[in-house]
Short mmCIF file of C-alpha atoms in Angstrom, two decimals:
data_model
loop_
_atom_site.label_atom_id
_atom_site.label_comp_id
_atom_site.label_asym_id
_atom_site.label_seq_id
_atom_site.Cartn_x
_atom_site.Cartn_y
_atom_site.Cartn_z
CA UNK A 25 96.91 51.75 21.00
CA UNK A 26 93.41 52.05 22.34
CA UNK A 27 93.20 55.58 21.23
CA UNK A 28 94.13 54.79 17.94
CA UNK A 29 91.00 52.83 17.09
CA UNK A 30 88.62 54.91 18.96
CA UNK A 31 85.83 54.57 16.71
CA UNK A 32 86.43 50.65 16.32
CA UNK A 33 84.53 49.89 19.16
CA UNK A 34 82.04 51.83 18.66
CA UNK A 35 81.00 50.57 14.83
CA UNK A 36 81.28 46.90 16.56
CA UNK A 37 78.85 47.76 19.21
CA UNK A 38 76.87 49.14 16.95
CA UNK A 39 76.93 46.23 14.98
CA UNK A 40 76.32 44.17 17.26
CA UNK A 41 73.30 45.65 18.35
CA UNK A 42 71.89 45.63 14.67
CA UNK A 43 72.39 41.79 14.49
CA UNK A 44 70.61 41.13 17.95
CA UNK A 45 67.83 43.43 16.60
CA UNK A 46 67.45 41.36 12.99
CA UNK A 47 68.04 37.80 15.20
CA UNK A 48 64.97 39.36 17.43
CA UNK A 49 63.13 40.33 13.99
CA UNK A 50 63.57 37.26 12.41
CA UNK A 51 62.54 34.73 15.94
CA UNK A 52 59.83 36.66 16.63
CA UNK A 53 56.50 35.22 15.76
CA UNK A 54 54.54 36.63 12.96
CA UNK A 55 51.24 36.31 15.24
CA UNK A 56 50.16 37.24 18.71
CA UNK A 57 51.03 34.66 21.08
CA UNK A 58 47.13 35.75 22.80
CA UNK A 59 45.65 35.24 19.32
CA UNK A 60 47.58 31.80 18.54
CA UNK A 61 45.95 30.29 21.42
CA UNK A 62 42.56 31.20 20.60
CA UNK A 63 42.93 30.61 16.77
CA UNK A 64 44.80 28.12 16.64
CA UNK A 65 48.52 26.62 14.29
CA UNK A 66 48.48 29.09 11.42
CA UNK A 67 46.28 31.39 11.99
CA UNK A 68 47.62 35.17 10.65
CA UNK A 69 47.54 38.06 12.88
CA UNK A 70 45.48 40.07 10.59
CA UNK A 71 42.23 37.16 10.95
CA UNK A 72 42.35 37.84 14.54
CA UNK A 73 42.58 41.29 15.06
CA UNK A 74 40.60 42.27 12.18
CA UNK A 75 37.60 39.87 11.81
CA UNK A 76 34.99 39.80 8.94
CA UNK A 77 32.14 41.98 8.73
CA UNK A 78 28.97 39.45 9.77
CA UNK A 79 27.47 38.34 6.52
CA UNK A 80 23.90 38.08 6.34
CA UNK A 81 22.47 34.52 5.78
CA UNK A 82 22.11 32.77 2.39
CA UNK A 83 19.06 31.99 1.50
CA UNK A 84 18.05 28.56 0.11
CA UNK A 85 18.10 27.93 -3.43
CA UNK A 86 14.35 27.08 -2.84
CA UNK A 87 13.42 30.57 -1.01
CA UNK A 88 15.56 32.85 -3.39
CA UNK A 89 14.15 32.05 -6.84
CA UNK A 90 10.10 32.73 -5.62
CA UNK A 91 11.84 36.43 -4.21
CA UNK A 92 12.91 37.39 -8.24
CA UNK A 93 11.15 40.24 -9.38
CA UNK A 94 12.69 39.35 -13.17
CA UNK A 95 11.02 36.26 -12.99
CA UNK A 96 13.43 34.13 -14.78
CA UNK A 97 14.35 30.87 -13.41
CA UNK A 98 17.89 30.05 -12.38
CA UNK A 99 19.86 27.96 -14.90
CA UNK A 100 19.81 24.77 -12.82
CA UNK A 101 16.86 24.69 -10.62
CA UNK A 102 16.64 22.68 -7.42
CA UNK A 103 13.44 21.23 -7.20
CA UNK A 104 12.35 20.78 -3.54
CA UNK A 105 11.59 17.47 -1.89
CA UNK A 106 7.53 18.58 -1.67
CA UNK A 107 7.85 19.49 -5.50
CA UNK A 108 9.42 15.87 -6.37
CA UNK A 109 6.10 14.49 -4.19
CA UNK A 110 3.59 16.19 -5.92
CA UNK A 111 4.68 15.80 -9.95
CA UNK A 112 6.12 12.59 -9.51
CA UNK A 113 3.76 10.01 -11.44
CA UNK A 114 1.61 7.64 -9.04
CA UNK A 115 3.41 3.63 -9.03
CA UNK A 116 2.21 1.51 -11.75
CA UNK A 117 -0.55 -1.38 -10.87
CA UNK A 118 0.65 -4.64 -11.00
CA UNK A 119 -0.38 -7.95 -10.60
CA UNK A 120 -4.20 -10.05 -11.03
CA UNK A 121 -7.63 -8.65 -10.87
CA UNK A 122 -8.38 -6.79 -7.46
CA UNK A 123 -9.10 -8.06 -4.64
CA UNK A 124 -13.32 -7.11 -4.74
CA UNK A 125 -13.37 -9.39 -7.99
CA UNK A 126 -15.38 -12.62 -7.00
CA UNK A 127 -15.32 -15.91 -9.49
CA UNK A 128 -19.37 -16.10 -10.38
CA UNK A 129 -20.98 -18.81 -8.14
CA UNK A 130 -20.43 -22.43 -9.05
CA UNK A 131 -23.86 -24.21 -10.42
CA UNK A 132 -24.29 -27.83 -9.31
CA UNK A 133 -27.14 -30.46 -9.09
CA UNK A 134 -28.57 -31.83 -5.71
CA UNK A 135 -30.53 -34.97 -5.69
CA UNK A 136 -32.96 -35.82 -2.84
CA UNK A 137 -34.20 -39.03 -1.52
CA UNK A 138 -36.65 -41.38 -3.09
CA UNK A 139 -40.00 -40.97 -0.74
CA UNK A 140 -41.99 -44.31 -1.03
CA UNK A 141 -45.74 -43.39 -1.37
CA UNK A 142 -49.33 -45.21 -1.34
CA UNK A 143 -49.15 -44.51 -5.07
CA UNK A 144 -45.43 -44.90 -6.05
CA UNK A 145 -42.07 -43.09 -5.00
CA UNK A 146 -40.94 -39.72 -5.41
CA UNK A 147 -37.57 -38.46 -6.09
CA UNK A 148 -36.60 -34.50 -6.48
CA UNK A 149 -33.63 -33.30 -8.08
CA UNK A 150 -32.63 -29.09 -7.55
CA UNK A 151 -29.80 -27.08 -9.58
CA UNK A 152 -28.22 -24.50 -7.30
CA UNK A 153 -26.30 -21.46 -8.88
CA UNK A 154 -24.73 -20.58 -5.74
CA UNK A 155 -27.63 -20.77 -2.96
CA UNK A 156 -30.28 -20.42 -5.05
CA UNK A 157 -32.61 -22.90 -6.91
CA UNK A 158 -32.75 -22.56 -10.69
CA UNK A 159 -34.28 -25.44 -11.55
CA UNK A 160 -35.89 -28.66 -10.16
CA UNK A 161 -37.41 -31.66 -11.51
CA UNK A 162 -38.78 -35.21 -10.40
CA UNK A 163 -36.90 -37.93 -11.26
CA UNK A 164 -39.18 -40.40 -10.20
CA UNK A 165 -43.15 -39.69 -10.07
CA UNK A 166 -46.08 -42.58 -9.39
CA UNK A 167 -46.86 -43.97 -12.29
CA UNK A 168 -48.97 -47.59 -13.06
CA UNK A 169 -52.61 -46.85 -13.93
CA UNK A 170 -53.89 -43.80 -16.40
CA UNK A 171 -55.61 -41.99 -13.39
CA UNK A 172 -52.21 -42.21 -11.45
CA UNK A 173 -49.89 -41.09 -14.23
CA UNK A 174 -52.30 -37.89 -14.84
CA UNK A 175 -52.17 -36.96 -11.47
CA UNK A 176 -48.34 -37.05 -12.04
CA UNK A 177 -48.09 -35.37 -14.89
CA UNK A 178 -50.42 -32.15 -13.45
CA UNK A 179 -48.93 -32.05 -10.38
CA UNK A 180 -45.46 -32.39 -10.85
CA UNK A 181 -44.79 -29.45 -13.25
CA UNK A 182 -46.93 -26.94 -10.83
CA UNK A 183 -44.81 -28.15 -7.31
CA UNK A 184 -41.32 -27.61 -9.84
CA UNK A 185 -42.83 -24.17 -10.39
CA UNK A 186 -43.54 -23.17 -6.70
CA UNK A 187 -40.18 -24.95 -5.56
CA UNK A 188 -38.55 -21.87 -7.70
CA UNK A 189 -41.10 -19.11 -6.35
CA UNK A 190 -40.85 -20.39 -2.74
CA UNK A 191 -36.93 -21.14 -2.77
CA UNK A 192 -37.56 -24.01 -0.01
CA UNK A 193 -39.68 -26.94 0.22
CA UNK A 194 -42.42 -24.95 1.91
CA UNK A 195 -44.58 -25.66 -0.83
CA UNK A 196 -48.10 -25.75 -1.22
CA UNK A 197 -50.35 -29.37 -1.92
CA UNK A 198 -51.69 -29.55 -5.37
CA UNK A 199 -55.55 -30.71 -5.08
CA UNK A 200 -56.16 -33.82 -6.13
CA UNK A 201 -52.24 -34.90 -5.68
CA UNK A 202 -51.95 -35.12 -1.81
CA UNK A 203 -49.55 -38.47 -1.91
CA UNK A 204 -47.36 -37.08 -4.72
CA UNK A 205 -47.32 -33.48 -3.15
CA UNK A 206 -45.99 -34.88 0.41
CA UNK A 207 -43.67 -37.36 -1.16
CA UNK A 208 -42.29 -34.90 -3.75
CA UNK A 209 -41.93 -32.04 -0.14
CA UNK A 210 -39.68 -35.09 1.14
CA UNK A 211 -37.66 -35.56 -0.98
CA UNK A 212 -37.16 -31.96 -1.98
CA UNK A 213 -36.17 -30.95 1.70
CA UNK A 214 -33.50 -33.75 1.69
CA UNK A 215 -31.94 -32.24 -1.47
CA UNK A 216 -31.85 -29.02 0.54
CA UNK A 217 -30.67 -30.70 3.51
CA UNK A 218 -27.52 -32.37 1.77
CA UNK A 219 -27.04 -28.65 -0.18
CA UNK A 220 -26.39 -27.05 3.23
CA UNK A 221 -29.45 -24.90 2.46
#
């Protein structure tokens, strides 16, 4: 019986080997076990052992298109953050006048005290436009005899006058007017006095 079958045993051997070969073929992993630790889950075989050829490095959208010899720009150009800075318009001015802009200095009206003299009283009146006299004027003068109100009338209008050259009450005494001169000085340096001057 055995030798009637010789070749039996021999295909199932042979068989069997085939199938242990295809189970081996079919477990067996299609990547180095080396290269699956050093690339990684799903890495093929071929990445590892054969790796790209270095590339050489970009360059920047910003250093290629000045290296054109054509000349053409690209079709979407990138401007550069240094570009933006320069072309970009400068911020619109708003708000009131600057800063530097002053309102023109207020004018007002200082009036002195009334100096009693041997000949009548004296009382000065100045217009400032800012710190500076513009005007000036006697509100009260001696007055009560011709000779008196002559004096008055000559002296008065010449110490206004150097009240506005002098800019002070360093003024000088009219002849002939030495009461009304030092009672209209008085009353002038009070004005001053209350105009912070």
């Amino acid at each position: 019986m055995r030798n009637r079958h010789p070749y039996r045993r021999t295909v199932l051997a042979a068989a069997g080997t085939v199938s242990v070969i295809v189970a081996l073929l079919a477990l067996k992993p299609d990547r180095d076990p080396a290269l699956a630790r050093a690339g990684g889950p799903g890495t093929p075989s071929t990445a590892a052992v054969s790796p790209a050829p270095p590339s050489s490095p970009s360059p920047s959208p910003a250093s290629a298109k000045p290296s054109r010899s054509t000349g053409r720009a690209s079709a979407e150009p990138s401007p550069s953050p240094s570009a933006s800075r320069t072309t970009a318009p400068p911020p619109a001015r708003t708000g009131t006048a600057p800063e530097t802009t002053t309102a023109p200095p207020a004018t007002r009206s200082v009036t002195g005290d009334t100096v009693r003299t041997a000949h009548g009283p004296v009382q000065v009146r100045i217009t400032l436009t800012g710190s500076r006299i513009t005007a000036a004027a006697a509100l009260q003068s001696p007055t009560g005899d011709p000779r008196t109100e002559q004096i008055s009338s000559t002296a008065i209008p010449r110490l206004n006058q150097d009240t506005l050259a002098a800019q002070s009450a360093d003024i000088d005494t009219v002849s002939g007017a030495t009461y009304t001169s030092d009672g209209y000085r008085q009353s002038l340096q009070s004005a001053l006095d209350r105009a912070g001057l």
